[in-house]
GROMACS .gro file of C-alpha atoms in nm:
model
  498
    1MET     CA    1   9.640   9.151   9.151
    2SER     CA    2   9.979   9.049   9.269
    3LEU     CA    3  10.181   8.809   9.470
    4THR     CA    4  10.294   9.093   9.694
    5THR     CA    5  10.183   9.174  10.044
    6SER     CA    6  10.141   9.543   9.970
    7ARG     CA    7   9.771   9.493  10.018
    8THR     CA    8   9.704   9.459  10.392
    9LEU     CA    9   9.685   9.108  10.535
   10ALA     CA   10   9.479   9.083  10.851
   11LEU     CA   11   9.539   8.763  11.044
   12THR     CA   12   9.245   8.753  11.279
   13ALA     CA   13   8.912   8.594  11.354
   14VAL     CA   14   8.525   8.590  11.360
   15PRO     CA   15   8.156   8.715  11.453
   16ALA     CA   16   7.873   8.724  11.713
   17ALA     CA   17   7.514   8.635  11.809
   18LEU     CA   18   7.242   8.548  11.560
   19LEU     CA   19   6.976   8.770  11.721
   20VAL     CA   20   6.708   8.560  11.551
   21ALA     CA   21   6.457   8.615  11.828
   22LEU     CA   22   6.506   8.991  11.799
   23LEU     CA   23   6.449   9.017  11.425
   24PRO     CA   24   6.143   9.193  11.290
   25PRO     CA   25   5.930   9.026  11.021
   26LEU     CA   26   6.195   8.931  10.768
   27THR     CA   27   6.222   9.083  10.424
   28ALA     CA   28   6.269   8.862  10.121
   29GLN     CA   29   6.640   8.939  10.139
   30ALA     CA   30   6.677   8.800  10.490
   31VAL     CA   31   6.445   8.499  10.497
   32PRO     CA   32   6.652   8.196  10.604
   33ASP     CA   33   6.714   7.931  10.343
   34PRO     CA   34   6.478   7.645  10.435
   35THR     CA   35   6.722   7.390  10.294
   36SER     CA   36   6.999   7.478  10.537
   37ARG     CA   37   7.043   7.571  10.901
   38PRO     CA   38   7.305   7.799  11.050
   39SER     CA   39   7.600   7.586  11.149
   40LEU     CA   40   7.842   7.843  11.287
   41ALA     CA   41   7.946   7.839  11.652
   42TRP     CA   42   8.042   8.197  11.734
   43GLY     CA   43   8.300   8.264  12.002
   44PRO     CA   44   8.588   8.494  12.093
   45CYS     CA   45   8.837   8.582  11.821
   46GLU     CA   46   9.185   8.450  11.896
   47GLY     CA   47   9.499   8.638  11.806
   48THR     CA   48   9.330   8.973  11.751
   49GLY     CA   49   9.482   9.257  11.945
   50ASP     CA   50   9.257   9.551  11.863
   51ALA     CA   51   8.940   9.377  11.746
   52ASP     CA   52   8.611   9.533  11.850
   53PRO     CA   53   8.477   9.328  12.144
   54ARG     CA   54   8.153   9.282  11.950
   55GLN     CA   55   8.342   9.092  11.678
   56LYS     CA   56   8.303   8.717  11.718
   57CYS     CA   57   8.457   8.434  11.522
   58ALA     CA   58   8.368   8.093  11.388
   59THR     CA   59   8.500   7.821  11.161
   60LEU     CA   60   8.311   7.691  10.860
   61GLN     CA   61   8.392   7.356  10.699
   62VAL     CA   62   8.376   7.351  10.318
   63PRO     CA   63   8.479   7.088  10.062
   64MET     CA   64   8.836   7.113   9.940
   65ASP     CA   65   8.692   7.011   9.603
   66HIS     CA   66   8.338   7.139   9.552
   67ALA     CA   67   8.292   6.872   9.283
   68ASP     CA   68   8.335   6.618   9.564
   69PRO     CA   69   8.125   6.765   9.845
   70ASP     CA   70   8.160   6.455  10.063
   71GLY     CA   71   8.538   6.442  10.020
   72PRO     CA   72   8.812   6.609  10.228
   73GLN     CA   73   8.705   6.927  10.405
   74ILE     CA   74   8.898   7.245  10.481
   75SER     CA   75   8.820   7.521  10.729
   76LEU     CA   76   8.739   7.886  10.666
   77ALA     CA   77   8.785   8.139  10.945
   78VAL     CA   78   8.492   8.382  10.957
   79SER     CA   79   8.420   8.696  11.159
   80ARG     CA   80   8.109   8.901  11.230
   81ILE     CA   81   7.980   9.209  11.405
   82PRO     CA   82   7.598   9.194  11.417
   83ALA     CA   83   7.375   9.470  11.285
   84GLU     CA   84   7.363   9.742  11.547
   85SER     CA   85   6.986   9.795  11.522
   86PRO     CA   86   6.803   9.459  11.521
   87ALA     CA   87   6.477   9.635  11.434
   88SER     CA   88   6.639   9.777  11.117
   89ARG     CA   89   6.835   9.467  11.017
   90ARG     CA   90   6.830   9.389  10.644
   91GLY     CA   91   7.087   9.109  10.619
   92THR     CA   92   7.461   9.054  10.583
   93LEU     CA   93   7.729   9.265  10.417
   94PHE     CA   94   8.024   9.050  10.307
   95LEU     CA   95   8.355   9.240  10.314
   96ILE     CA   96   8.546   9.074  10.028
   97PRO     CA   97   8.922   9.136  10.051
   98GLY     CA   98   9.176   9.211   9.782
   99GLY     CA   99   9.479   9.007   9.689
  100PRO     CA  100   9.473   8.727   9.598
  101GLY     CA  101   9.616   8.668   9.943
  102GLY     CA  102   9.427   8.930  10.140
  103SER     CA  103   9.205   8.869  10.442
  104SER     CA  104   8.902   9.059  10.573
  105LEU     CA  105   8.890   8.889  10.913
  106ASP     CA  106   8.956   9.214  11.096
  107ASP     CA  107   8.747   9.428  10.862
  108PRO     CA  108   8.426   9.422  11.067
  109SER     CA  109   8.629   9.592  11.342
  110GLY     CA  110   8.833   9.802  11.097
  111LYS     CA  111   8.708   9.941  10.769
  112GLY     CA  112   8.356   9.824  10.851
  113GLN     CA  113   8.341  10.081  11.131
  114LYS     CA  114   8.396  10.359  10.875
  115LEU     CA  115   8.058  10.276  10.726
  116PRO     CA  116   7.781  10.524  10.814
  117GLN     CA  117   7.568  10.437  11.114
  118ASP     CA  118   7.255  10.356  10.914
  119ILE     CA  119   7.449  10.092  10.719
  120ARG     CA  120   7.596   9.939  11.034
  121ASP     CA  121   7.244   9.937  11.179
  122GLN     CA  122   7.114   9.730  10.885
  123TYR     CA  123   7.387   9.476  10.820
  124ASP     CA  124   7.583   9.210  10.998
  125LEU     CA  125   7.941   9.283  10.886
  126ILE     CA  126   8.107   8.960  10.770
  127GLY     CA  127   8.482   8.907  10.728
  128PHE     CA  128   8.676   8.595  10.639
  129ALA     CA  129   9.013   8.449  10.548
  130PRO     CA  130   8.978   8.293  10.199
  131ARG     CA  131   9.066   7.929  10.139
  132GLY     CA  132   9.433   7.857  10.188
  133LEU     CA  133   9.501   8.167  10.396
  134ALA     CA  134   9.573   8.131  10.768
  135PRO     CA  135   9.397   8.100  11.005
  136SER     CA  136   9.182   7.912  10.754
  137THR     CA  137   9.343   7.582  10.649
  138PRO     CA  138   9.674   7.720  10.518
  139VAL     CA  139   9.883   7.642  10.214
  140ASP     CA  140  10.260   7.697  10.175
  141CYS     CA  141  10.500   7.661   9.883
  142GLY     CA  142  10.816   7.643  10.096
  143LEU     CA  143  11.001   7.894   9.878
  144GLU     CA  144  11.357   8.008   9.916
  145TYR     CA  145  11.368   8.335  10.108
  146ALA     CA  146  11.511   8.525   9.811
  147ASP     CA  147  11.210   8.422   9.603
  148LEU     CA  148  10.980   8.598   9.849
  149ALA     CA  149  11.120   8.939   9.751
  150THR     CA  150  10.850   9.155   9.598
  151SER     CA  151  11.081   9.254   9.313
  152THR     CA  152  11.121   8.883   9.235
  153LEU     CA  153  10.754   8.789   9.260
  154ARG     CA  154  10.671   9.081   9.034
  155PRO     CA  155  10.842   8.966   8.715
  156TRP     CA  156  11.077   9.255   8.644
  157PRO     CA  157  11.298   9.163   8.345
  158ALA     CA  158  11.676   9.182   8.354
  159PRO     CA  159  11.826   9.526   8.285
  160ASP     CA  160  11.879   9.429   7.922
  161GLY     CA  161  11.516   9.318   7.889
  162SER     CA  162  11.585   8.945   7.896
  163VAL     CA  163  11.317   8.719   8.044
  164ASP     CA  164  11.541   8.414   8.087
  165GLY     CA  165  11.583   8.475   8.459
  166ASN     CA  166  11.208   8.519   8.500
  167MET     CA  167  11.138   8.189   8.329
  168ALA     CA  168  11.386   8.018   8.562
  169THR     CA  169  11.220   8.180   8.863
  170ALA     CA  170  10.877   8.071   8.740
  171GLU     CA  171  10.996   7.713   8.709
  172ARG     CA  172  11.157   7.717   9.055
  173ILE     CA  173  10.848   7.864   9.228
  174ALA     CA  174  10.597   7.646   9.043
  175THR     CA  175  10.797   7.333   9.123
  176ALA     CA  176  10.815   7.424   9.492
  177CYS     CA  177  10.439   7.493   9.505
  178ALA     CA  178  10.360   7.159   9.341
  179HIS     CA  179  10.595   6.977   9.580
  180ASN     CA  180  10.499   7.156   9.903
  181GLY     CA  181  10.148   7.287   9.841
  182GLY     CA  182   9.970   6.955   9.876
  183GLU     CA  183   9.632   6.884   9.722
  184LEU     CA  184   9.486   7.212   9.851
  185ILE     CA  185   9.691   7.433   9.620
  186ARG     CA  186   9.520   7.270   9.321
  187HIS     CA  187   9.180   7.382   9.451
  188ILE     CA  188   9.253   7.749   9.517
  189SER     CA  189   9.068   7.950   9.254
  190THR     CA  190   8.823   8.237   9.218
  191ARG     CA  191   8.537   8.001   9.129
  192ASN     CA  192   8.601   7.809   9.450
  193ASN     CA  193   8.624   8.131   9.649
  194ALA     CA  194   8.277   8.219   9.517
  195ARG     CA  195   8.145   7.875   9.608
  196ASP     CA  196   8.290   7.913   9.957
  197LEU     CA  197   8.105   8.242   9.997
  198ASP     CA  198   7.781   8.074   9.900
  199ARG     CA  199   7.844   7.803  10.159
  200LEU     CA  200   7.894   8.082  10.412
  201ARG     CA  201   7.571   8.249  10.299
  202ALA     CA  202   7.383   7.927  10.362
  203ALA     CA  203   7.550   7.872  10.700
  204LEU     CA  204   7.442   8.220  10.803
  205GLY     CA  205   7.084   8.134  10.710
  206GLU     CA  206   7.055   8.405  10.444
  207ARG     CA  207   6.875   8.379  10.110
  208LYS     CA  208   7.078   8.670   9.972
  209ILE     CA  209   7.393   8.860  10.059
  210SER     CA  210   7.511   9.213  10.002
  211ALA     CA  211   7.883   9.269   9.947
  212TRP     CA  212   8.157   9.530   9.934
  213GLY     CA  213   8.445   9.387   9.732
  214VAL     CA  214   8.774   9.571   9.687
  215SER     CA  215   9.046   9.515   9.422
  216TYR     CA  216   9.072   9.138   9.362
  217GLY     CA  217   8.756   9.125   9.571
  218THR     CA  218   8.576   9.296   9.282
  219TYR     CA  219   8.652   8.995   9.064
  220VAL     CA  220   8.536   8.757   9.337
  221GLY     CA  221   8.220   8.965   9.374
  222ALA     CA  222   8.163   8.971   8.999
  223VAL     CA  223   8.215   8.595   8.971
  224TYR     CA  224   7.979   8.533   9.263
  225SER     CA  225   7.722   8.760   9.098
  226GLN     CA  226   7.757   8.559   8.777
  227MET     CA  227   7.748   8.214   8.938
  228PHE     CA  228   7.477   8.293   9.196
  229PRO     CA  229   7.296   8.597   9.055
  230HIS     CA  230   6.971   8.553   9.249
  231ARG     CA  231   7.151   8.520   9.579
  232THR     CA  232   7.278   8.880   9.557
  233ASP     CA  233   7.116   9.184   9.715
  234ARG     CA  234   7.325   9.505   9.698
  235ILE     CA  235   7.670   9.461   9.545
  236VAL     CA  236   7.942   9.729   9.560
  237LEU     CA  237   8.265   9.667   9.366
  238ASP     CA  238   8.545   9.911   9.448
  239SER     CA  239   8.868   9.947   9.242
  240ASN     CA  240   8.780   9.705   8.970
  241ASP     CA  241   8.968   9.430   8.790
  242ASP     CA  242   8.949   9.371   8.416
  243PRO     CA  243   8.730   9.056   8.382
  244ASP     CA  244   8.875   8.942   8.045
  245PRO     CA  245   8.799   8.566   8.054
  246THR     CA  246   9.079   8.487   7.807
  247ARG     CA  247   9.353   8.636   8.027
  248VAL     CA  248   9.217   8.696   8.380
  249ALA     CA  249   9.527   8.769   8.595
  250ARG     CA  250   9.742   8.835   8.289
  251ALA     CA  251   9.512   9.129   8.218
  252TRP     CA  252   9.545   9.251   8.577
  253LEU     CA  253   9.924   9.241   8.554
  254ALA     CA  254   9.919   9.415   8.215
  255GLY     CA  255   9.700   9.686   8.364
  256HIS     CA  256   9.994   9.821   8.563
  257GLU     CA  257  10.131   9.978   8.245
  258GLN     CA  258   9.839  10.219   8.216
  259GLY     CA  259   9.795  10.242   8.592
  260VAL     CA  260  10.145  10.386   8.627
  261GLU     CA  261  10.093  10.620   8.334
  262ASP     CA  262   9.768  10.746   8.488
  263THR     CA  263   9.920  10.800   8.833
  264PHE     CA  264  10.284  10.901   8.788
  265PRO     CA  265  10.201  11.260   8.678
  266HIS     CA  266  10.019  11.311   9.008
  267PHE     CA  267  10.330  11.195   9.195
  268ALA     CA  268  10.549  11.415   8.977
  269ALA     CA  269  10.342  11.723   9.059
  270TRP     CA  270  10.366  11.642   9.430
  271ALA     CA  271  10.739  11.566   9.411
  272SER     CA  272  10.815  11.903   9.251
  273ALA     CA  273  10.599  12.122   9.474
  274PRO     CA  274  10.807  12.409   9.619
  275ASP     CA  275  10.685  12.354   9.977
  276ASN     CA  276  10.753  11.978   9.974
  277PRO     CA  277  11.030  11.878  10.218
  278ASP     CA  278  11.092  11.569   9.999
  279ARG     CA  279  11.105  11.767   9.677
  280ILE     CA  280  11.313  11.591   9.412
  281ALA     CA  281  11.286  11.826   9.112
  282ASP     CA  282  11.206  12.186   9.027
  283THR     CA  283  10.928  12.097   8.784
  284ALA     CA  284  10.694  11.804   8.733
  285ALA     CA  285  10.831  11.751   8.382
  286GLU     CA  286  11.174  11.668   8.528
  287VAL     CA  287  11.058  11.386   8.755
  288ARG     CA  288  11.002  11.116   8.494
  289PRO     CA  289  11.342  11.144   8.320
  290LEU     CA  290  11.508  11.172   8.661
  291PHE     CA  291  11.344  10.846   8.771
  292LEU     CA  292  11.440  10.666   8.449
  293ARG     CA  293  11.803  10.780   8.472
  294LEU     CA  294  11.824  10.676   8.838
  295ALA     CA  295  11.677  10.331   8.769
  296ALA     CA  296  11.921  10.280   8.479
  297ARG     CA  297  12.214  10.382   8.698
  298LEU     CA  298  12.106  10.139   8.970
  299ASP     CA  299  12.081   9.866   8.705
  300ARG     CA  300  12.452   9.921   8.642
  301GLU     CA  301  12.564  10.012   8.994
  302PRO     CA  302  12.344   9.866   9.270
  303ILE     CA  303  12.386  10.004   9.622
  304PRO     CA  304  12.426   9.753   9.909
  305TRP     CA  305  12.117   9.754  10.133
  306PRO     CA  306  12.176   9.536  10.443
  307GLY     CA  307  11.862   9.384  10.589
  308ALA     CA  308  11.654   9.425  10.274
  309ASN     CA  309  11.544   9.147  10.040
  310PRO     CA  310  11.739   9.151   9.811
  311GLU     CA  311  12.023   9.312  10.004
  312GLU     CA  312  12.084   9.574   9.739
  313LEU     CA  313  11.901   9.869   9.588
  314ASN     CA  314  11.903   9.794   9.218
  315GLY     CA  315  11.696   9.933   8.933
  316ASN     CA  316  11.416   9.681   8.973
  317VAL     CA  317  11.389   9.737   9.347
  318LEU     CA  318  11.349  10.108   9.273
  319ARG     CA  319  11.086  10.033   9.009
  320GLN     CA  320  10.898   9.807   9.251
  321THR     CA  321  10.914  10.078   9.518
  322MET     CA  322  10.770  10.319   9.262
  323LEU     CA  323  10.483  10.080   9.190
  324ASP     CA  324  10.413  10.031   9.559
  325GLY     CA  325  10.449  10.404   9.624
  326LEU     CA  326  10.182  10.499   9.372
  327TYR     CA  327   9.913  10.295   9.549
  328ARG     CA  328   9.813  10.604   9.746
  329PRO     CA  329   9.948  10.957   9.794
  330SER     CA  330  10.036  10.885  10.156
  331ARG     CA  331  10.313  10.658  10.023
  332TYR     CA  332  10.471  10.923   9.803
  333PRO     CA  333  10.720  11.041  10.070
  334ALA     CA  334  10.878  10.695  10.104
  335LEU     CA  335  10.939  10.679   9.728
  336ALA     CA  336  11.081  11.032   9.720
  337LYS     CA  337  11.311  10.965  10.015
  338LEU     CA  338  11.447  10.652   9.848
  339MET     CA  339  11.513  10.843   9.526
  340LEU     CA  340  11.687  11.125   9.715
  341ALA     CA  341  11.905  10.878   9.905
  342ALA     CA  342  11.994  10.680   9.592
  343ARG     CA  343  12.101  10.996   9.411
  344GLN     CA  344  12.353  11.043   9.691
  345GLY     CA  345  12.466  10.680   9.677
  346THR     CA  346  12.302  10.591  10.009
  347VAL     CA  347  11.994  10.402  10.127
  348PRO     CA  348  11.741  10.456  10.407
  349PRO     CA  349  11.689  10.189  10.673
  350ALA     CA  350  11.571   9.858  10.525
  351PRO     CA  351  11.192   9.842  10.499
  352SER     CA  352  11.012   9.620  10.746
  353ALA     CA  353  10.852   9.301  10.618
  354PRO     CA  354  10.589   9.060  10.751
  355PRO     CA  355  10.711   8.737  10.910
  356GLU     CA  356  10.842   8.484  10.659
  357SER     CA  357  10.559   8.242  10.744
  358VAL     CA  358  10.306   8.507  10.641
  359LEU     CA  359  10.492   8.580  10.317
  360GLN     CA  360  10.506   8.208  10.236
  361ASN     CA  361  10.132   8.167  10.295
  362VAL     CA  362  10.025   8.478  10.103
  363THR     CA  363  10.252   8.392   9.811
  364ALA     CA  364  10.113   8.039   9.786
  365VAL     CA  365   9.752   8.160   9.790
  366GLY     CA  366   9.834   8.419   9.525
  367ALA     CA  367  10.015   8.173   9.301
  368GLY     CA  368   9.742   7.913   9.334
  369THR     CA  369   9.468   8.159   9.245
  370LEU     CA  370   9.641   8.324   8.951
  371CYS     CA  371   9.760   8.000   8.798
  372ASN     CA  372   9.449   7.788   8.853
  373ASP     CA  373   9.209   8.049   8.715
  374VAL     CA  374   9.347   8.040   8.359
  375ALA     CA  375   9.630   7.882   8.161
  376TRP     CA  376   9.928   8.106   8.085
  377PRO     CA  377  10.163   8.072   7.784
  378GLU     CA  378  10.461   7.846   7.847
  379SER     CA  379  10.693   7.980   7.577
  380ALA     CA  380  10.971   8.220   7.670
  381ALA     CA  381  10.948   8.363   7.318
  382VAL     CA  382  10.591   8.481   7.383
  383TYR     CA  383  10.693   8.672   7.693
  384GLN     CA  384  11.011   8.807   7.535
  385LYS     CA  385  10.815   8.955   7.245
  386ASP     CA  386  10.559   9.113   7.476
  387VAL     CA  387  10.819   9.245   7.719
  388THR     CA  388  11.023   9.404   7.441
  389ALA     CA  389  10.714   9.582   7.309
  390SER     CA  390  10.610   9.693   7.656
  391ARG     CA  391  10.953   9.834   7.742
  392ALA     CA  392  10.944  10.050   7.431
  393GLU     CA  393  10.597  10.187   7.494
  394PHE     CA  394  10.596  10.207   7.876
  395PRO     CA  395  10.952  10.262   8.001
  396LEU     CA  396  10.848  10.330   8.361
  397THR     CA  397  10.731   9.971   8.405
  398ALA     CA  398  11.018   9.825   8.200
  399GLY     CA  399  10.821   9.533   8.055
  400MET     CA  400  10.717   9.379   8.388
  401PRO     CA  401  10.340   9.386   8.325
  402ARG     CA  402  10.366   9.152   8.024
  403ASN     CA  403  10.622   8.915   8.172
  404ALA     CA  404  10.611   8.556   8.300
  405MET     CA  405  10.484   8.475   8.648
  406PRO     CA  406  10.502   8.128   8.810
  407CYS     CA  407  10.196   8.037   8.603
  408ALA     CA  408  10.422   8.008   8.296
  409ALA     CA  409  10.555   7.686   8.451
  410TRP     CA  410  10.250   7.579   8.653
  411PRO     CA  411  10.227   7.199   8.633
  412TYR     CA  412   9.846   7.181   8.659
  413GLU     CA  413   9.590   7.261   8.394
  414PRO     CA  414   9.297   7.475   8.514
  415ARG     CA  415   9.012   7.248   8.624
  416GLU     CA  416   8.747   7.489   8.493
  417ALA     CA  417   8.719   7.765   8.237
  418PRO     CA  418   8.725   8.122   8.370
  419VAL     CA  419   8.389   8.283   8.435
  420ARG     CA  420   8.260   8.518   8.166
  421ILE     CA  421   8.086   8.816   8.326
  422THR     CA  422   7.763   8.905   8.145
  423GLY     CA  423   7.455   9.124   8.179
  424ARG     CA  424   7.233   8.831   8.276
  425GLY     CA  425   7.096   8.870   8.626
  426PRO     CA  426   6.949   9.135   8.855
  427SER     CA  427   7.049   9.498   8.809
  428ASN     CA  428   7.201   9.546   9.154
  429VAL     CA  429   7.574   9.619   9.101
  430LEU     CA  430   7.738   9.954   9.174
  431LEU     CA  431   8.100  10.003   9.062
  432ILE     CA  432   8.314  10.279   9.213
  433GLN     CA  433   8.650  10.361   9.059
  434ASN     CA  434   8.918  10.627   9.102
  435GLU     CA  435   9.044  10.784   8.781
  436ARG     CA  436   9.407  10.736   8.885
  437ASP     CA  437   9.463  10.387   9.027
  438VAL     CA  438   9.797  10.219   8.970
  439ALA     CA  439   9.678   9.867   9.056
  440THR     CA  440   9.332   9.853   8.898
  441PRO     CA  441   9.329  10.129   8.638
  442LEU     CA  442   9.021  10.296   8.500
  443ASN     CA  443   9.052  10.131   8.158
  444GLY     CA  444   9.018   9.787   8.318
  445ALA     CA  445   8.724   9.899   8.532
  446LEU     CA  446   8.545  10.020   8.221
  447LYS     CA  447   8.574   9.668   8.078
  448LEU     CA  448   8.400   9.526   8.384
  449ARG     CA  449   8.133   9.793   8.349
  450GLU     CA  450   8.083   9.695   7.985
  451ALA     CA  451   8.065   9.324   8.070
  452PHE     CA  452   7.792   9.379   8.330
  453GLY     CA  453   7.582   9.587   8.090
  454ARG     CA  454   7.244   9.680   8.235
  455ARG     CA  455   7.325   9.505   8.564
  456ALA     CA  456   7.565   9.780   8.674
  457VAL     CA  457   7.604  10.153   8.720
  458MET     CA  458   7.951  10.305   8.758
  459VAL     CA  459   8.072  10.597   8.968
  460THR     CA  460   8.402  10.739   8.842
  461VAL     CA  461   8.584  10.951   9.100
  462ASN     CA  462   8.830  11.227   9.023
  463SER     CA  463   9.082  11.103   9.276
  464THR     CA  464   9.415  10.923   9.308
  465GLY     CA  465   9.490  10.596   9.483
  466HIS     CA  466   9.391  10.233   9.507
  467ASP     CA  467   9.061  10.173   9.694
  468ALA     CA  468   8.804  10.447   9.651
  469TYR     CA  469   8.508  10.409   9.888
  470LEU     CA  470   8.582  10.552  10.234
  471ALA     CA  471   8.954  10.549  10.151
  472ASN     CA  472   9.119  10.737   9.863
  473GLY     CA  473   8.810  10.863   9.682
  474ASN     CA  474   8.604  11.175   9.755
  475GLU     CA  475   8.291  11.280   9.939
  476CYS     CA  476   8.071  11.257   9.630
  477GLY     CA  477   8.170  10.897   9.561
  478ASP     CA  478   8.141  10.798   9.925
  479ARG     CA  479   7.796  10.955   9.952
  480THR     CA  480   7.672  10.777   9.638
  481VAL     CA  481   7.785  10.434   9.756
  482SER     CA  482   7.657  10.484  10.110
  483HIS     CA  483   7.317  10.588   9.979
  484TYR     CA  484   7.294  10.271   9.771
  485LEU     CA  485   7.391  10.040  10.056
  486SER     CA  486   7.149  10.218  10.288
  487THR     CA  487   6.846  10.256  10.059
  488GLY     CA  488   6.904  10.039   9.751
  489GLU     CA  489   6.880  10.349   9.530
  490ARG     CA  490   7.154  10.379   9.265
  491PRO     CA  491   7.212  10.661   9.019
  492ARG     CA  492   7.001  10.608   8.708
  493ARG     CA  493   7.310  10.623   8.490
  494ASP     CA  494   7.688  10.629   8.523
  495VAL     CA  495   7.811  10.937   8.709
  496TYR     CA  496   8.134  11.133   8.745
  497CYS     CA  497   8.233  11.266   9.086
  498ARG     CA  498   8.454  11.571   9.051
   0.00000   0.00000   0.00000
C-alpha cells in the first residue's frame, strides 16, 4: 500500500489468439459463460519495447459506475500470452498487480515467463492496467511537483512530531484531486477493480479464473474471491495485506511499523558484515542507533541535493529511503551508500524518477483507491495522538504509519462499505508470505489467513523482501506454489519453509 512508485509500473499493452478451435473437451473451469461472448479484439501491443512477440493486447469497455451499467464507459487495457500447450489448457491466470497504482500489462512477458513450463502450458497469462491507470482511461490530480515527492506522499511528520503540515498537505492534495480528477476518481475502488476483473473474465469467455495477486493485488484477489467466490479456480495471494474492514488502507500504512522492525535487523547484519564494501558499522547492534542519530542530524541540518525532489537530504528523506531500501536485499547498497555519504556531509547523484505524467497518474489512482475504499478520520487530534504514540514505540518510522494521508481531507464519502473477507466459499486460496516483509508484514498476512478460515492454506517463508513467489522467497515456497497452480494440490495445513 502506498502512493509511491516504488512498486514497478509497467506501461504497456495486451494478449493473443483465442485458440478455441484447438481446445480439447473443456473442463468445468474453462467452459465459456453462455450468457456472454468474448468481445476482445486482440492485436499488437503499442508502446512496449521488450514485450514477448506472443503477447497481444486489447481494450475492454466497462462501466465507470457499475451501479449504472448503461452509463458512461471507460476502457481497460488488457494483455495476454496464450497457454503454450493448447491440449493441456486449463484456463486463464490473472496476474493482479500491486499498488494501488501498479500495472501488470507487461507481466505476461515478464514475471509470467518465470513460471514453470507446465503452468505456462496450462494457462493464458492475463495482464491489465487497472481502472484509472494509463493506458486504460487515465485519471490525474494535477498536483504541484513538490507534492509528488515520495517523502511527501508518505506522511512523515515534522521533526518535532507535529502533524499540522501533513493535514495541510492532505487538504491540498484532496482538493486538487476533486478539482482535476473528474467523475472517474470517485469510482476508483477495490470493489470496482474486482468488478472490472469479472467483466474481463466474461469477455474472455471463462466461467472461472485463476489468479496470482501480489501486495495490493492480494487484497484485490481476496475481495474478488469474496464477491465472486464461485468464479474462482486456483487463487495464489503473495505478500498479503491486512484485510481489516474497519481500516483497510489505514491498516496497511500502520503495518510499516512492524514491517520495519521485522526487516531492519537483517539490513543491520548485512551493513556490518566485515566483507561488505558498503559497511557502515562494526557490529549489527550499532546500525540502528547510527541511523537514528543520522536522521535526527539531518532533521536539524539538511544537505542540499540538487535534482532530487525535494532538493535536500533531510531526516524524512533518509527515513523514506530506508523504507524503500528494505523492500528487498538488493536495495540495501543504495541505502548504505546514502548513509555513508550523509555522514560525510555529501550526497550521491540524485535518484532517477519516472516522468511527471506517470507520477501524477499513479498518485491519483492510489489516492482514489485508498480514500474511496473506507472513510478516514478528519480530526488532526486523532492523528496527533496516534503519531505521538507511534514515535515513542517505533522510532525508526517516526510516526509516519499512523499519520494522515490525503484521505483525511477527501471530499467524498465512500459509496460502499469495505468488503469483509470471510470463510464462506470454496477452499481454493493459497497464501505465501515472507517472514520479513517491510511493506506487507507477516502479522498482517496472518490476519488475512484468519479471515479466510478453511478457505485458505498459508505458506510462511523464512526469507526477506517484498514479493515471495519466484522473487524474494525460497525454493521450498516456490515449489509449493507452483505445485498448486499446476495440479490444484495444496498442503493439507499451513506450512513453514525454512
